[in-house]
Short mmCIF file of C-alpha atoms and ligand atoms in Angstrom, two decimals:
data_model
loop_
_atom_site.label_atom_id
_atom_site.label_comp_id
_atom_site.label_asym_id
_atom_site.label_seq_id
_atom_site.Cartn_x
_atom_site.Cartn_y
_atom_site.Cartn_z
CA UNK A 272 -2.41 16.42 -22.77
CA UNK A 273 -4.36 13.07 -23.80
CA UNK A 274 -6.71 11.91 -21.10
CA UNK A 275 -6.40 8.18 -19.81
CA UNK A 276 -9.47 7.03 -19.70
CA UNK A 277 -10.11 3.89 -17.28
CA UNK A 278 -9.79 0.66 -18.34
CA UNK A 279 -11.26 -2.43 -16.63
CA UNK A 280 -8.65 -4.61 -15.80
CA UNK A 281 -10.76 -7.60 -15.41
CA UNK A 282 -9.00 -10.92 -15.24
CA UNK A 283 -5.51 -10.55 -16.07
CA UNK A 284 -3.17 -11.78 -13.48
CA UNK A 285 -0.27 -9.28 -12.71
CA UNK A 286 2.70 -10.14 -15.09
CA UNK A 287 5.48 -10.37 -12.73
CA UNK A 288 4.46 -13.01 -10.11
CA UNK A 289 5.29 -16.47 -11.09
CA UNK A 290 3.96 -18.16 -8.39
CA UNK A 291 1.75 -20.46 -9.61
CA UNK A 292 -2.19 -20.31 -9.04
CA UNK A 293 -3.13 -22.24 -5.82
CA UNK A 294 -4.53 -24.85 -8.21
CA UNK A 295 -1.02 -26.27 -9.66
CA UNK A 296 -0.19 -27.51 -6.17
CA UNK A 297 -3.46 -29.48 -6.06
CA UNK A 298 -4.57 -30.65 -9.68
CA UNK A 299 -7.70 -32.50 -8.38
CA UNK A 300 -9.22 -29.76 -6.41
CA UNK A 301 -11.62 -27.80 -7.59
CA UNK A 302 -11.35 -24.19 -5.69
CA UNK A 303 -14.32 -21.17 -5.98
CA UNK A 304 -14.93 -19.48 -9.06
CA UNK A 305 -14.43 -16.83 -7.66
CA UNK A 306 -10.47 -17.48 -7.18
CA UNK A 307 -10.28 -17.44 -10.81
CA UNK A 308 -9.28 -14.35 -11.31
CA UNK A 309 -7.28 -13.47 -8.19
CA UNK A 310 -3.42 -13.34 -7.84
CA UNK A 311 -1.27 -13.65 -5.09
CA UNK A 312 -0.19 -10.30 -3.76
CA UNK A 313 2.84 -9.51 -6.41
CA UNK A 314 4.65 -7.47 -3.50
CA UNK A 315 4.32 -10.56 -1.07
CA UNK A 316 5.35 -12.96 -3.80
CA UNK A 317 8.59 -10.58 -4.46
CA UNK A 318 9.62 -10.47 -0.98
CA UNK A 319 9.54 -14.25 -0.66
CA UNK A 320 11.39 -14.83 -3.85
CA UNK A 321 13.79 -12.43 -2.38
CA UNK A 322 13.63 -15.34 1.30
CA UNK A 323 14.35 -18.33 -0.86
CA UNK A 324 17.12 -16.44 -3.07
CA UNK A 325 18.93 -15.64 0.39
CA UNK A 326 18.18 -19.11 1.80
CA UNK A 327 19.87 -20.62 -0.57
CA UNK A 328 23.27 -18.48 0.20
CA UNK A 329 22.98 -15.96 -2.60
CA UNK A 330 24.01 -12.27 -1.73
CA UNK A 331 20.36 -10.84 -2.47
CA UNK A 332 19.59 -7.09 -1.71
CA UNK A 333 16.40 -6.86 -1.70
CA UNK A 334 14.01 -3.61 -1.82
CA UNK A 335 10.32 -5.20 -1.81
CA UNK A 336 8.47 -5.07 1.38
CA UNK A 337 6.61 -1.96 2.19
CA UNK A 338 7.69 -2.42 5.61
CA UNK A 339 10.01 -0.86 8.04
CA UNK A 340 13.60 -1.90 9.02
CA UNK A 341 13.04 -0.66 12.28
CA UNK A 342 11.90 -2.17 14.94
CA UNK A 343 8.91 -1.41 17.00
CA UNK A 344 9.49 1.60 19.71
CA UNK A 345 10.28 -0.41 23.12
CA UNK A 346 7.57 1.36 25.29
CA UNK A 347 5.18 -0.66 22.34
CA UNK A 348 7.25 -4.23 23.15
CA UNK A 349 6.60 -3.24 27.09
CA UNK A 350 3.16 -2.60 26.79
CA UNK A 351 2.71 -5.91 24.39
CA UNK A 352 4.54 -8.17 27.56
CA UNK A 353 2.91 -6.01 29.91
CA UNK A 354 -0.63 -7.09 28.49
CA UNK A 355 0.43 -10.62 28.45
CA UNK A 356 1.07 -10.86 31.81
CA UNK A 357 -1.94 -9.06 32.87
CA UNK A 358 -4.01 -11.10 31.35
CA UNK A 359 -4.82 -10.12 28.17
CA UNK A 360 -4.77 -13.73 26.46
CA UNK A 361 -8.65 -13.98 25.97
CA UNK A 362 -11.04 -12.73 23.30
CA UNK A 363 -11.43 -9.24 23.28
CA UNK A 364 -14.65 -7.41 21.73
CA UNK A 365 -14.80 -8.32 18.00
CA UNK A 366 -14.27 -4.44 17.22
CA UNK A 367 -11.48 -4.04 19.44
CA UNK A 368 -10.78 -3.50 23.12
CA UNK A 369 -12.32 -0.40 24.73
CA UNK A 370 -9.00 0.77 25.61
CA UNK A 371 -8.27 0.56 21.91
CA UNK A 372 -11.45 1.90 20.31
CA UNK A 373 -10.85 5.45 23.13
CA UNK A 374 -7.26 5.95 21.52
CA UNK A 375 -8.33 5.86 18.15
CA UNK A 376 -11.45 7.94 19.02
CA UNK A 377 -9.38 10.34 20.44
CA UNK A 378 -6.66 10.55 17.97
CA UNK A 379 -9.36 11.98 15.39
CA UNK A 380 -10.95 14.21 17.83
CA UNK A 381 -7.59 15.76 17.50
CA UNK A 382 -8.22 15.71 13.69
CA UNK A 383 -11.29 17.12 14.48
CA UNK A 384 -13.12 14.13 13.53
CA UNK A 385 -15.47 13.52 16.05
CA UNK A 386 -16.47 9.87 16.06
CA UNK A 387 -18.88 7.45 18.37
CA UNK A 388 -17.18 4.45 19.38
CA UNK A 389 -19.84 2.28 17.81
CA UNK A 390 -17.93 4.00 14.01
CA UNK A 391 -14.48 2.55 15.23
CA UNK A 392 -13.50 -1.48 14.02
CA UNK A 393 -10.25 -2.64 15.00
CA UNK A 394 -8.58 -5.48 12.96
CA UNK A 395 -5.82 -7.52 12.00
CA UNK A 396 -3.91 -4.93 10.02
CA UNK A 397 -5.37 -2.19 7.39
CA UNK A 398 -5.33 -5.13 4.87
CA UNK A 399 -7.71 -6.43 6.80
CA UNK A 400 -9.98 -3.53 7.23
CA UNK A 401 -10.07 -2.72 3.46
CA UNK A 402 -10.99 -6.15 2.74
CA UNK A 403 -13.96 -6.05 5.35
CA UNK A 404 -15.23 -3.02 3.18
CA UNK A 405 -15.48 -4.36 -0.18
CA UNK A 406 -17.14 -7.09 1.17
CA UNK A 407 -19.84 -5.28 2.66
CA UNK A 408 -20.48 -2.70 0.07
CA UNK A 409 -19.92 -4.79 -3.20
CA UNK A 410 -21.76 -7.28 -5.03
CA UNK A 411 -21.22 -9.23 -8.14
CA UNK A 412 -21.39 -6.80 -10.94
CA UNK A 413 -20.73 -3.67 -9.26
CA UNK A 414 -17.55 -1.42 -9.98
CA UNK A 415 -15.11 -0.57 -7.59
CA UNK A 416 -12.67 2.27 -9.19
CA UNK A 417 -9.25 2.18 -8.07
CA UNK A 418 -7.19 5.84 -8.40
CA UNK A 419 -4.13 4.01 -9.84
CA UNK A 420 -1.14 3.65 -9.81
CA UNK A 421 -2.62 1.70 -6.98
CA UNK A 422 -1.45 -1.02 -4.19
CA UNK A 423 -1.43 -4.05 -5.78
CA UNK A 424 -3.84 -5.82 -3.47
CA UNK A 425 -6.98 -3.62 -3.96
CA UNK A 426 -8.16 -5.07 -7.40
CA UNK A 427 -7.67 -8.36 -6.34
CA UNK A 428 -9.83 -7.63 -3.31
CA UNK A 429 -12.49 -5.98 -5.30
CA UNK A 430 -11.74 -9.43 -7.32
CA UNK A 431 -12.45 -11.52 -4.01
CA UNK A 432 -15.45 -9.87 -3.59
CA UNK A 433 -16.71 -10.59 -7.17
CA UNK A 434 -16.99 -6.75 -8.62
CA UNK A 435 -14.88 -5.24 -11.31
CA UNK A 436 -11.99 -2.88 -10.88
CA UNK A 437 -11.89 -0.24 -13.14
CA UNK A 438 -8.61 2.14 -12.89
CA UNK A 439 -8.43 6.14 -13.17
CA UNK A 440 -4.95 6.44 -14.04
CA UNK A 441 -2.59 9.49 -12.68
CA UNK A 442 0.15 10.40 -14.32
CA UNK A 443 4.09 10.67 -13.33
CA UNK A 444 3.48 14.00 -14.93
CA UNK A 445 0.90 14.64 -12.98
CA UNK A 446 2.08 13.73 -9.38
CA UNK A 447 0.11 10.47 -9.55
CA UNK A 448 -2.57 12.70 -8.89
CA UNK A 449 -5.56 11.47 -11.06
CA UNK A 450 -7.12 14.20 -12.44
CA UNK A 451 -11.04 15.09 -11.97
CA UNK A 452 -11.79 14.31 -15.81
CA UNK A 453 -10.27 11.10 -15.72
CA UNK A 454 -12.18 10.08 -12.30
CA UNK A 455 -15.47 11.06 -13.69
CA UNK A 456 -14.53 9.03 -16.84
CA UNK A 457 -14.25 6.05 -15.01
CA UNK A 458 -17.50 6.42 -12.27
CA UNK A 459 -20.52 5.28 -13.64
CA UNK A 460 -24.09 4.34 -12.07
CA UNK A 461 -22.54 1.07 -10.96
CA UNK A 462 -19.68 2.58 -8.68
CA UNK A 463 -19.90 1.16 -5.60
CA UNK A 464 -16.83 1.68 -4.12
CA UNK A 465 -13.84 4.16 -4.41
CA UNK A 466 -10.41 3.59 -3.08
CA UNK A 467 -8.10 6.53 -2.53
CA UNK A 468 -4.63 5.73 -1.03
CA UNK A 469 -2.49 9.06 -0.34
CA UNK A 470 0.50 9.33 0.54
CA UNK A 471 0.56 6.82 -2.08
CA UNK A 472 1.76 3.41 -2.61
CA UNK A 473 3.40 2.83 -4.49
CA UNK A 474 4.17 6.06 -5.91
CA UNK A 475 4.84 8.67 -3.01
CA UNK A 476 2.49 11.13 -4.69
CA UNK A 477 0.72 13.14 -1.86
CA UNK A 478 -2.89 14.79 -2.66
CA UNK A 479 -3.15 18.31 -2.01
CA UNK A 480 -5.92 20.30 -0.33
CA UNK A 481 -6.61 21.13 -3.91
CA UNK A 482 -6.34 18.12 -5.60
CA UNK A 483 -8.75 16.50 -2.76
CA UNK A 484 -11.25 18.87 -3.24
CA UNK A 485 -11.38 18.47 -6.65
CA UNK A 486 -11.73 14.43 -6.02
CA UNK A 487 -14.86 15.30 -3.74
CA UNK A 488 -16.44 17.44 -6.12
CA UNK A 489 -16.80 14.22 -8.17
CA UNK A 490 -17.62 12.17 -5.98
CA UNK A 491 -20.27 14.15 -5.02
CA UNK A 492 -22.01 13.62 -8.13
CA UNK A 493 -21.98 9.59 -7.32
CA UNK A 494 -23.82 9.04 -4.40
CA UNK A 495 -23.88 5.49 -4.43
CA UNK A 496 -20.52 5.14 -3.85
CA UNK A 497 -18.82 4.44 -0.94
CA UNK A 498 -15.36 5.87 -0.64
CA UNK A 499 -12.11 4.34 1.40
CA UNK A 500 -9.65 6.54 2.31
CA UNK A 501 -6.60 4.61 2.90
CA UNK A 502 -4.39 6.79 5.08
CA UNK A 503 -1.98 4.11 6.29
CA UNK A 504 1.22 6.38 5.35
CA UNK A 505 -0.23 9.68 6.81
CA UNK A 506 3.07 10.17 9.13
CA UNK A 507 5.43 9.61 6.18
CA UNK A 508 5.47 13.01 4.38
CA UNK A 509 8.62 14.51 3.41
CA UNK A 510 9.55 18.13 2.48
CA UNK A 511 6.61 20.17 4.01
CA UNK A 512 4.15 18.00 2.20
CA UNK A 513 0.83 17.75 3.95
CA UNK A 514 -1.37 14.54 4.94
CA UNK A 515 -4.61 16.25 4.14
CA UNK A 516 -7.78 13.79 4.71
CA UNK A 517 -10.59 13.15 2.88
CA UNK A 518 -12.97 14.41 5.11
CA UNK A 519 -11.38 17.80 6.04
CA UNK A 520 -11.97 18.99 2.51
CA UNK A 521 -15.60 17.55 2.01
CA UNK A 522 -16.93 16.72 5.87
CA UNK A 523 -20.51 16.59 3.79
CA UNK A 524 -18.84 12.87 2.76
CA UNK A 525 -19.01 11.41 5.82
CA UNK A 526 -21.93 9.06 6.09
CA UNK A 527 -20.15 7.47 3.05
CA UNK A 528 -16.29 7.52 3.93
CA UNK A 529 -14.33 5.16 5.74
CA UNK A 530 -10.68 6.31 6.76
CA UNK A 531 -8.28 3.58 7.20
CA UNK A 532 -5.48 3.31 9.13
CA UNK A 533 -2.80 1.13 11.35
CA UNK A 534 0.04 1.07 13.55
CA UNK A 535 2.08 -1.16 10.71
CA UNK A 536 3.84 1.34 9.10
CA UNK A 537 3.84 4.27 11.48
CA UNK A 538 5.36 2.11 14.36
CA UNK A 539 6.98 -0.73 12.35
CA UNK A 540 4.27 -3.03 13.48
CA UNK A 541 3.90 -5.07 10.37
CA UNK A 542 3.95 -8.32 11.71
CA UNK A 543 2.00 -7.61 14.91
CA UNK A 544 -1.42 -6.84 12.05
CA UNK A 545 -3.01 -4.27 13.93
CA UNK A 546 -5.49 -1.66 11.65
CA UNK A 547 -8.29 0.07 12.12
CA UNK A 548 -11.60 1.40 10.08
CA UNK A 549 -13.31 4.02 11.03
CA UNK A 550 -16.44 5.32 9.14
CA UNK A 551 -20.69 5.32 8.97
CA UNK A 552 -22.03 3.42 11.79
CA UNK A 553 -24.03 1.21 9.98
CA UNK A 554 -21.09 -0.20 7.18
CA UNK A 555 -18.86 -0.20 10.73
CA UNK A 556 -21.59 -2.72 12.30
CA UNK A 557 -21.56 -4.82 9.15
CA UNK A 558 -17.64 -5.24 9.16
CA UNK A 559 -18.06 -6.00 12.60
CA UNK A 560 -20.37 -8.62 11.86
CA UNK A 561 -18.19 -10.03 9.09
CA UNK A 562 -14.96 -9.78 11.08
CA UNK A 563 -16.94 -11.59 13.62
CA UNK A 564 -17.81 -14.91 11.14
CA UNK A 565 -14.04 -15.07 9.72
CA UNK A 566 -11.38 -13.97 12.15
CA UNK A 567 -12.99 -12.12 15.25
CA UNK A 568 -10.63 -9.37 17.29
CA UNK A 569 -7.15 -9.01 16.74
CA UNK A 570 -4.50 -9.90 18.69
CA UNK A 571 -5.24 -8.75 22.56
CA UNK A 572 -1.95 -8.40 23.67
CA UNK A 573 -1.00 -6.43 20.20
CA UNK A 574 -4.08 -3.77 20.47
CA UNK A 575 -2.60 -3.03 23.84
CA UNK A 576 0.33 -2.23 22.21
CA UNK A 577 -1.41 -0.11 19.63
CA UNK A 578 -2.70 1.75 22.84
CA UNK A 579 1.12 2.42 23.61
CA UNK A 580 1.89 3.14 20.24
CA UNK A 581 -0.52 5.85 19.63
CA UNK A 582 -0.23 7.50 23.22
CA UNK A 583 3.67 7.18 24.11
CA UNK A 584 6.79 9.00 22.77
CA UNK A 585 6.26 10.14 19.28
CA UNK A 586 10.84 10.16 19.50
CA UNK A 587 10.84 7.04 17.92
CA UNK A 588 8.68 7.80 14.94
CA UNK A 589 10.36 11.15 14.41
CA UNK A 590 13.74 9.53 14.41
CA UNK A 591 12.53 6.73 11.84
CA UNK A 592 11.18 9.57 9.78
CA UNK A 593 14.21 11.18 9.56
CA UNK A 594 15.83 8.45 8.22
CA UNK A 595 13.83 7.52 5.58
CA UNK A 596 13.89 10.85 4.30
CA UNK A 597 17.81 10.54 4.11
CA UNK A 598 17.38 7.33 1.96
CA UNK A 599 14.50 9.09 -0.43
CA UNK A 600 16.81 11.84 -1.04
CA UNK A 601 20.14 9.37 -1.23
CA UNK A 602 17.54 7.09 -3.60
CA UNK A 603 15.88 9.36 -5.75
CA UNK A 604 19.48 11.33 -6.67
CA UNK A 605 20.88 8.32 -7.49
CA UNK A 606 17.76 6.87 -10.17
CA UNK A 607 17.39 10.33 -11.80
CA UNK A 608 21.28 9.64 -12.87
CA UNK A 609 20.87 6.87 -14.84
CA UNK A 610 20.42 7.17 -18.39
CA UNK A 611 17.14 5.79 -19.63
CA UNK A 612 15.29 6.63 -15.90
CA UNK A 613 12.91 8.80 -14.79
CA UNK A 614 11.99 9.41 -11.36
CA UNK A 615 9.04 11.73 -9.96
CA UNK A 616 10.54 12.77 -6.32
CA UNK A 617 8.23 11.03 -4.07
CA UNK A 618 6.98 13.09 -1.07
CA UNK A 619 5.35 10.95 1.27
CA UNK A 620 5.51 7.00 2.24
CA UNK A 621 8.51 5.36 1.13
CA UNK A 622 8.88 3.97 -2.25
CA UNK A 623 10.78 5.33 -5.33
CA UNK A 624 8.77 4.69 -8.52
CA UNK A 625 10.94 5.30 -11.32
CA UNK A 626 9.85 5.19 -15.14
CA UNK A 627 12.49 2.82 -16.68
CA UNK A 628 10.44 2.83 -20.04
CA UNK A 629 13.83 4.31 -21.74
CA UNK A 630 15.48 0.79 -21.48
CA UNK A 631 13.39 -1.12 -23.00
CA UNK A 632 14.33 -2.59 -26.04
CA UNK A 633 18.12 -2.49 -24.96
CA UNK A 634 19.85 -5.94 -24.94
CA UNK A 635 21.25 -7.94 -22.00
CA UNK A 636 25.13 -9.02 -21.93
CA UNK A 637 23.35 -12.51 -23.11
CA UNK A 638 22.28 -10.71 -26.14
CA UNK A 639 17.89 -11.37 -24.83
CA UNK A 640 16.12 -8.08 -25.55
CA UNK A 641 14.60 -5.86 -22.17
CA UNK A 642 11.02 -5.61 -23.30
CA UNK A 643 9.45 -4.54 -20.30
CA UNK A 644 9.63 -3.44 -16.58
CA UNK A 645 9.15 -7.55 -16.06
CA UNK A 646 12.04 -8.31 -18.07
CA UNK A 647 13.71 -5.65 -16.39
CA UNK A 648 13.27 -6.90 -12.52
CA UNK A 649 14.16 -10.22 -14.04
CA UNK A 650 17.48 -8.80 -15.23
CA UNK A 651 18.30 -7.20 -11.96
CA UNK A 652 17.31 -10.44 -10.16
CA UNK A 653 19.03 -13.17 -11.80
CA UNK A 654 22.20 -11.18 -12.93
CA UNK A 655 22.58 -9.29 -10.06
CA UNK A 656 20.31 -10.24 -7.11
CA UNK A 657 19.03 -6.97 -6.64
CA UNK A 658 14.71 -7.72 -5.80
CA UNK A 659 12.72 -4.73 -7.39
CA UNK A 660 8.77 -5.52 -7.93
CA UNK A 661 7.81 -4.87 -11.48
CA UNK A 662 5.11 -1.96 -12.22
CA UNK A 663 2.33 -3.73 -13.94
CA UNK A 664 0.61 -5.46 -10.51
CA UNK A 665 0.32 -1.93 -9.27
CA UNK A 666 -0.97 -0.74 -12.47
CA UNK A 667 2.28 1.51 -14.11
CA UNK A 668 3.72 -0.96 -15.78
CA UNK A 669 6.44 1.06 -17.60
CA UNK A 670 7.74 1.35 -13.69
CA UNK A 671 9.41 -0.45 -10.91
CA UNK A 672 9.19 0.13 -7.08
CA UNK A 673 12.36 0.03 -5.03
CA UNK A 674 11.32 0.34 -1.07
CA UNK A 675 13.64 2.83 0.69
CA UNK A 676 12.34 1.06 4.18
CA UNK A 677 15.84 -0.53 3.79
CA UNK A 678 19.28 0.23 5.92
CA UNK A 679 21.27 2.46 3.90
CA UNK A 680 23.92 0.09 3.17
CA UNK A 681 21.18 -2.22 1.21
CA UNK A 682 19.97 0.68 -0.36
CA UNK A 683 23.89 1.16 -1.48
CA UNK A 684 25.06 -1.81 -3.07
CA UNK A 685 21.54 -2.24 -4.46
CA UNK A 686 21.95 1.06 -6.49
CA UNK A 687 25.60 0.61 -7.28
CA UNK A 688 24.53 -3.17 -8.88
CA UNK A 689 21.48 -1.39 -10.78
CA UNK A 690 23.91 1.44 -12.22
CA UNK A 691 26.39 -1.80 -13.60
CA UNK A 692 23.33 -3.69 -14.59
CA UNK A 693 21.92 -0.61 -16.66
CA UNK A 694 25.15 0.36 -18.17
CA UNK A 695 25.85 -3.18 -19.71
CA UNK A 696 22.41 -2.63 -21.66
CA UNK A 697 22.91 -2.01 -24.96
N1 LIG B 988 -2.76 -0.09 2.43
C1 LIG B 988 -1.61 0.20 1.81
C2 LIG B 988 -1.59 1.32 0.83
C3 LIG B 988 -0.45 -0.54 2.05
O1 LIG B 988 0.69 -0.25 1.44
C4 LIG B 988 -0.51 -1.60 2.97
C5 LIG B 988 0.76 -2.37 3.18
N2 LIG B 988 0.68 -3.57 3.60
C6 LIG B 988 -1.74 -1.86 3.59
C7 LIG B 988 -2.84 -1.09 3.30
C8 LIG B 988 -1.93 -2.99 4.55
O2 LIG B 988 -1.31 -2.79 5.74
P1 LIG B 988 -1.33 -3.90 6.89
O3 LIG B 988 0.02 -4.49 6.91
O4 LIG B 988 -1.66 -3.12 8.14
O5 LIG B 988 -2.37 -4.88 6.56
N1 LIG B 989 1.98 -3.04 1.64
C1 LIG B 989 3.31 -3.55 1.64
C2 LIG B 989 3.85 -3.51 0.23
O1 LIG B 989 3.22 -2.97 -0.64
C3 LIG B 989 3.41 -4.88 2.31
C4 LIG B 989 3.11 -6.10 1.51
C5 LIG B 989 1.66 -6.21 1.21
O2 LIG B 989 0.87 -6.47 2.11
O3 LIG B 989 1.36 -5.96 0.04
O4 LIG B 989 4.93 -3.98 0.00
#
């Protein structure tokens, strides 16, 4: 099997996203340099193509947003009002209220992560927190390698913060899993960051104990670079598969791993933006410090309902769970039928990421060829108003990702109009 070595993907806005650059609104103003080469998140920019579509009275099913249909669990709404009328309306530490920091302190003693409370930063989602990290570790002309296929906003980020992304590229073949030859390939002496991301989006792929300790074994041999381990989907595993951390296979990484995490996806909290890093005291203190110059704490009465969140019934979770693994089985069955489709059957968070190389270079009913997965979501959105976000912003482009964080009757007629719009390829 030919290795993939890791290419730099320096520059090159995500095909897929036509949302113009900030600059087209504005043609006098001069922005940073250092926008330049950033893109607007291609996931965000799908989901509000999918708003206006819908605002404008067309019958869009739309499968973009990583994000729940549920809503929050109602002990987490109580405890949000609760907090408001108790008072919690003022600043709060810029790491997060005490009440806050204990929870997540003790929800990774239970991990068997024992952590001080000065290695715990609250923020305004795990977006947020990820963010924090690249700017505190990188500087310009440092690489940041991103296991890929990745979320789409990590390069950008590393972008932001004026370093170079540089990809190690898993295969569908493979799990997603990126294999310890192709890692090493792409570390050098000027990794300074790492970002790992499992259960993965957009891909589902789940590392195992194995595959993790293989990771650490070469990161071990870069000790210059800091590592995040973005566990935001750890409750979303399906099938027996197993959320193992980082830092249960290689503890010895500690002083240069930061885990992070939020109640967004777990407890359907996207809009609330409540995340969490936790890691090395002294990177902790300096995202503190930025955090503190940009936004300061996040919302009061929110953390308060991250306190609920992590403490109270885990019933609504479990039922939410138990959905979604309904839809991934309903979802995946359904892609793997249709001719020119592959699909690698995801096992934790909630995409589908299918390979629909095998219709490119069909024709549409208008006679225009297919020639990639952009062409492709185009297809599905104009002809049939079904929103799918085209692979190449996360890295894959010879894929699509369809969220399954959809009722099932969206998930439906979506699949029903992609099996008409595939069949009148030719
Ligand atoms: N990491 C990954 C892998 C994600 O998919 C998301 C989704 N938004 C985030 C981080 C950010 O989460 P949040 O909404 O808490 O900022
Ligand atoms: N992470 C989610 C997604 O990938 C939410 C949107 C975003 O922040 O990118 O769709």
């Amino acid at each position: 099997m030919a290795v993939i070595v890791a290419v730099a993907v320096d520059g090159h806005f995500p095909s897929g996203v036509d949302s113009p650059p900030t600059t087209a609104y504005h043609p006098s103003m001069k922005l940073a340099d250092r926008l330049s080469t950033v893109a607007p998140s291609a996931t965000l920019a799908m989901a509000q193509k999918a708003r206006d579509m819908k605002a404008k009275g067309r019958d869009v099913v739309s499968l973009t947003t990583g994000e729940p249909d549920f809503p929050p669990p109602d002990h987490v709404i109580e405890a949000i009002h609760k907090a408001l009328t108790d008072g919690y309306t003022r600043y709060t530490p810029v790491g997060g209220l005490p009440e806050l920091v204990e929870v997540i302190r003790a929800h990774y003693a239970n991990k068997g992560l024992s952590l001080a409370s000065n290695q715990v930063v609250v923020s305004a989602g795990a977006k947020q927190a990820v963010f924090n990290v690249a700017m505190a570790v990188l500087n310009p002309g440092d690489e940041a390698v991103v296991l890929a296929p990745y979320w789409v906003s990590y390069p950008d980020i590393i972008r932001i913060a004026e370093a170079t992304p540089v990809t190690a590229v898993g295969t569908q073949d493979d799990g997603f899993v990126v294999r310890p030859e192709v890692l090493d390939a792409a570390m050098t002496d000027k990794t300074r960051l790492v970002i790992l991301n499992s259960p993965s989006n957009p891909t589902g792929g789940v590392y195992s104990r194995a595959d993790l300790e293989a990771t650490a074994e070469v990161l071990r041999r870069y000790p210059n670079a800091v590592i995040i381990s973005d566990e935001i989907y750890d409750r979303f595993l399906y099938e027996g598969a197993e959320q193992i951390s980082l830092l249960e296979v290689a503890p010895d990484l500690e002083d240069r791993t930061v885990v992070v995490n939020g109640c967004s996806k777990t407890f359907a909290m996207t809009g609330l933006r409540l995340g969490w890093a936790v890691g090395p005291k002294t990177l902790i203190a300096a995202m503190n410090m930025l955090q503190g110059q940009s936004t300061s704490n996040a919302s009061a009465p929110i953390q308060m309902g991250g306190v609920a969140a992590l403490t109270g019934d885990p019933g609504p979770v479990e039922r939410m769970l138990a959905a979604f693994d309904r839809r991934r089985r309903f979802i995946v069955d359904k892609l793997r039928h249709f001719k020119g489709v592959t699909c690698f059957d995801p096992r934790g968070a909630f995409y589908a990421f299918p390979d629909v190389s095998g219709l490119f270079g069909k024709a549409r009913p208008d006679g225009t060829v297919v020639k990639d997965a952009d062409d492709l979501s185009d297809y599905l959105l104009e002809q049939y108003a079904v929103v799918v976000v085209p692979g190449a912003p996360f890295g894959a482009p010879n894929h699509v990702r369809l969220s399954y964080a959809t009722d099932e009757d969206t998930l439906d007629r979506a699949l029903t109009r992609m099996a008409e719009a595939f069949e009148r390829l030719r």
